[in-house]
XYZ file of C-alpha atoms in Angstrom:
88
model
C 13.095 -19.329 -24.992
C 10.651 -20.468 -28.133
C 6.539 -20.696 -27.066
C 4.889 -23.752 -27.037
C 3.125 -23.896 -30.201
C 0.076 -25.638 -29.965
C -3.664 -24.730 -30.515
C -5.864 -26.282 -28.659
C -9.619 -25.149 -30.277
C -12.818 -24.870 -28.152
C -16.261 -25.589 -29.666
C -20.113 -25.087 -27.640
C -21.256 -28.518 -27.839
C -23.742 -30.377 -26.039
C -22.461 -33.730 -24.123
C -23.208 -36.962 -25.420
C -25.408 -38.430 -22.240
C -27.243 -35.338 -20.370
C -27.417 -33.152 -23.696
C -26.429 -30.254 -20.921
C -23.456 -27.738 -22.140
C -19.754 -29.225 -22.441
C -17.124 -28.630 -24.783
C -15.403 -30.083 -27.527
C -11.810 -30.327 -27.218
C -10.555 -30.983 -31.192
C -6.847 -31.818 -30.523
C -8.397 -34.784 -28.058
C -12.010 -35.248 -30.148
C -13.690 -34.552 -26.442
C -17.195 -33.515 -25.882
C -18.423 -34.065 -22.255
C -19.872 -31.947 -19.704
C -18.225 -31.372 -16.225
C -20.958 -34.611 -14.765
C -19.833 -37.208 -18.059
C -16.088 -36.261 -17.817
C -15.300 -39.272 -20.154
C -11.569 -40.723 -20.229
C -9.305 -41.086 -23.389
C -8.092 -44.589 -23.706
C -4.473 -42.203 -23.890
C -4.705 -40.253 -20.867
C -1.990 -40.306 -18.138
C -1.320 -42.049 -15.061
C -2.138 -39.790 -12.287
C 1.141 -39.608 -10.718
C 0.327 -39.367 -6.915
C -2.091 -42.323 -7.036
C -1.839 -43.986 -11.096
C -5.839 -44.035 -11.715
C -6.315 -42.578 -15.351
C -6.711 -38.879 -15.160
C -9.277 -36.974 -16.587
C -9.628 -33.298 -18.725
C -10.972 -30.128 -16.501
C -10.717 -27.159 -18.035
C -9.809 -23.973 -15.820
C -10.047 -20.320 -15.622
C -7.232 -19.668 -18.406
C -6.290 -23.611 -19.414
C -7.427 -27.334 -20.183
C -5.455 -29.744 -17.936
C -5.201 -33.169 -16.688
C -6.864 -34.610 -12.948
C -7.097 -36.989 -10.788
C -10.423 -38.265 -11.041
C -10.398 -38.986 -6.880
C -9.765 -35.592 -6.166
C -10.612 -34.374 -3.241
C -8.455 -37.642 -1.791
C -5.697 -36.979 -4.054
C -4.515 -33.317 -5.951
C -3.036 -34.862 -9.021
C -2.741 -33.141 -12.248
C -0.436 -32.500 -15.225
C -0.449 -30.438 -17.490
C -2.341 -30.961 -21.498
C 0.940 -30.616 -23.100
C 4.051 -30.938 -22.470
C 6.085 -27.489 -23.110
C 8.560 -28.000 -26.084
C 11.933 -28.308 -25.063
C 15.098 -26.104 -26.782
C 16.829 -27.208 -29.903
C 20.654 -27.554 -28.924
C 22.300 -24.428 -30.603
C 25.770 -25.313 -31.815
């Protein structure tokens, strides 16, 4: 099984709304704090309630989360795992 080759580059920045410490994830070009999380236009829908998801950063990785938490617990991986190529 091959490991996913996605690289997420994180750089320190300030939220464009409130000036608090924010995280920019270069592959998605987002810069916002937890309070003012921007919803990108290509955000996937929540698998439970179909609302556009927001990007969250956990202890180990970033992921998509339903903005209606704690009423909805929908999440998605940030990247789809790479499929193994067919071996002939």
